[in-house]
Amino acid sequence: MMRAETYAVVNLAALNLIEAASAAYFATEKEAASRHEFRVREMLRKIAAALGYEIAEVGWQESQSERPSEGTPPEVASPSGLRLVSARPVESKISL
């Protein structure tokens, strides 16, 4: 069950995320688009943190090595991405 404070943070960040993504999509200047994209990443980080996760930057080569080749040329693919990483220690299911 999600606490009310967590819900409030996630809800507000999600609304800001939608607004920033829309603004980035429709921005005509590169500087404005970059500023909105930064806001998108910050809202994703805020949501992840509220849920007990972290967001890690992933380089293009790392993100491509994890996926099977889909025939997408490298120049079309995004140069970087994000990965959701657990901020909590992972409990081992194997006991020795």
PDB file of C-alpha atoms in Angstrom, residues 27-83:
ATOM      1  CA  ALA A  27       9.797  23.003 -28.591  1.00  0.00           C
ATOM      2  CA  THR A  28      11.189  24.581 -31.733  1.00  0.00           C
ATOM      3  CA  GLU A  29      14.514  25.732 -30.286  1.00  0.00           C
ATOM      4  CA  LYS A  30      17.175  23.200 -29.368  1.00  0.00           C
ATOM      5  CA  GLU A  31      18.017  24.986 -26.099  1.00  0.00           C
ATOM      6  CA  ALA A  32      14.364  24.978 -24.974  1.00  0.00           C
ATOM      7  CA  ALA A  33      13.973  21.304 -25.897  1.00  0.00           C
ATOM      8  CA  SER A  34      17.105  20.435 -23.898  1.00  0.00           C
ATOM      9  CA  ARG A  35      15.803  22.337 -20.881  1.00  0.00           C
ATOM     10  CA  HIS A  36      12.492  20.460 -20.992  1.00  0.00           C
ATOM     11  CA  GLU A  37      14.254  17.117 -21.492  1.00  0.00           C
ATOM     12  CA  PHE A  38      16.287  17.866 -18.365  1.00  0.00           C
ATOM     13  CA  ARG A  39      13.030  18.478 -16.480  1.00  0.00           C
ATOM     14  CA  VAL A  40      11.680  15.135 -17.755  1.00  0.00           C
ATOM     15  CA  ARG A  41      14.735  13.314 -16.395  1.00  0.00           C
ATOM     16  CA  GLU A  42      14.456  15.125 -13.056  1.00  0.00           C
ATOM     17  CA  MET A  43      10.780  14.167 -12.700  1.00  0.00           C
ATOM     18  CA  LEU A  44      11.639  10.540 -13.521  1.00  0.00           C
ATOM     19  CA  ARG A  45      14.314  10.662 -10.811  1.00  0.00           C
ATOM     20  CA  LYS A  46      11.830  12.132  -8.341  1.00  0.00           C
ATOM     21  CA  ILE A  47       9.259   9.417  -9.054  1.00  0.00           C
ATOM     22  CA  ALA A  48      11.874   6.671  -8.794  1.00  0.00           C
ATOM     23  CA  ALA A  49      13.217   8.055  -5.509  1.00  0.00           C
ATOM     24  CA  ALA A  50       9.719   8.225  -4.015  1.00  0.00           C
ATOM     25  CA  LEU A  51       9.245   4.549  -4.896  1.00  0.00           C
ATOM     26  CA  GLY A  52      12.657   3.499  -3.552  1.00  0.00           C
ATOM     27  CA  TYR A  53      14.615   3.355  -6.816  1.00  0.00           C
ATOM     28  CA  GLU A  54      17.328   5.362  -8.540  1.00  0.00           C
ATOM     29  CA  ILE A  55      17.746   6.309 -12.178  1.00  0.00           C
ATOM     30  CA  ALA A  56      21.138   5.602 -13.735  1.00  0.00           C
ATOM     31  CA  GLU A  57      22.386   7.046 -17.019  1.00  0.00           C
ATOM     32  CA  VAL A  58      23.111   4.390 -19.632  1.00  0.00           C
ATOM     33  CA  GLY A  59      25.347   4.989 -22.627  1.00  0.00           C
ATOM     34  CA  TRP A  60      24.180   4.006 -26.082  1.00  0.00           C
ATOM     35  CA  GLN A  61      26.557   1.032 -26.304  1.00  0.00           C
ATOM     36  CA  GLU A  62      25.364  -0.335 -22.928  1.00  0.00           C
ATOM     37  CA  SER A  63      21.687  -0.028 -23.809  1.00  0.00           C
ATOM     38  CA  GLN A  64      22.221  -1.664 -27.207  1.00  0.00           C
ATOM     39  CA  SER A  65      24.258  -4.577 -25.847  1.00  0.00           C
ATOM     40  CA  GLU A  66      21.324  -5.644 -23.662  1.00  0.00           C
ATOM     41  CA  ARG A  67      18.817  -5.782 -26.517  1.00  0.00           C
ATOM     42  CA  PRO A  68      18.882  -8.049 -29.521  1.00  0.00           C
ATOM     43  CA  SER A  69      19.620  -6.213 -32.736  1.00  0.00           C
ATOM     44  CA  GLU A  70      16.419  -4.984 -34.296  1.00  0.00           C
ATOM     45  CA  GLY A  71      18.023  -3.657 -37.462  1.00  0.00           C
ATOM     46  CA  THR A  72      17.917  -0.053 -36.261  1.00  0.00           C
ATOM     47  CA  PRO A  73      20.922   1.888 -37.532  1.00  0.00           C
ATOM     48  CA  PRO A  74      23.031   3.445 -34.719  1.00  0.00           C
ATOM     49  CA  GLU A  75      22.489   6.969 -36.019  1.00  0.00           C
ATOM     50  CA  VAL A  76      18.723   6.585 -35.483  1.00  0.00           C
ATOM     51  CA  ALA A  77      19.040   5.227 -31.948  1.00  0.00           C
ATOM     52  CA  SER A  78      19.170   7.532 -28.947  1.00  0.00           C
ATOM     53  CA  PRO A  79      22.712   8.333 -27.733  1.00  0.00           C
ATOM     54  CA  SER A  80      21.849   7.643 -24.104  1.00  0.00           C
ATOM     55  CA  GLY A  81      19.090   6.259 -21.957  1.00  0.00           C
ATOM     56  CA  LEU A  82      17.957   5.688 -18.411  1.00  0.00           C
ATOM     57  CA  ARG A  83      17.906   2.543 -16.316  1.00  0.00           C
TER      58      ARG A  83
END
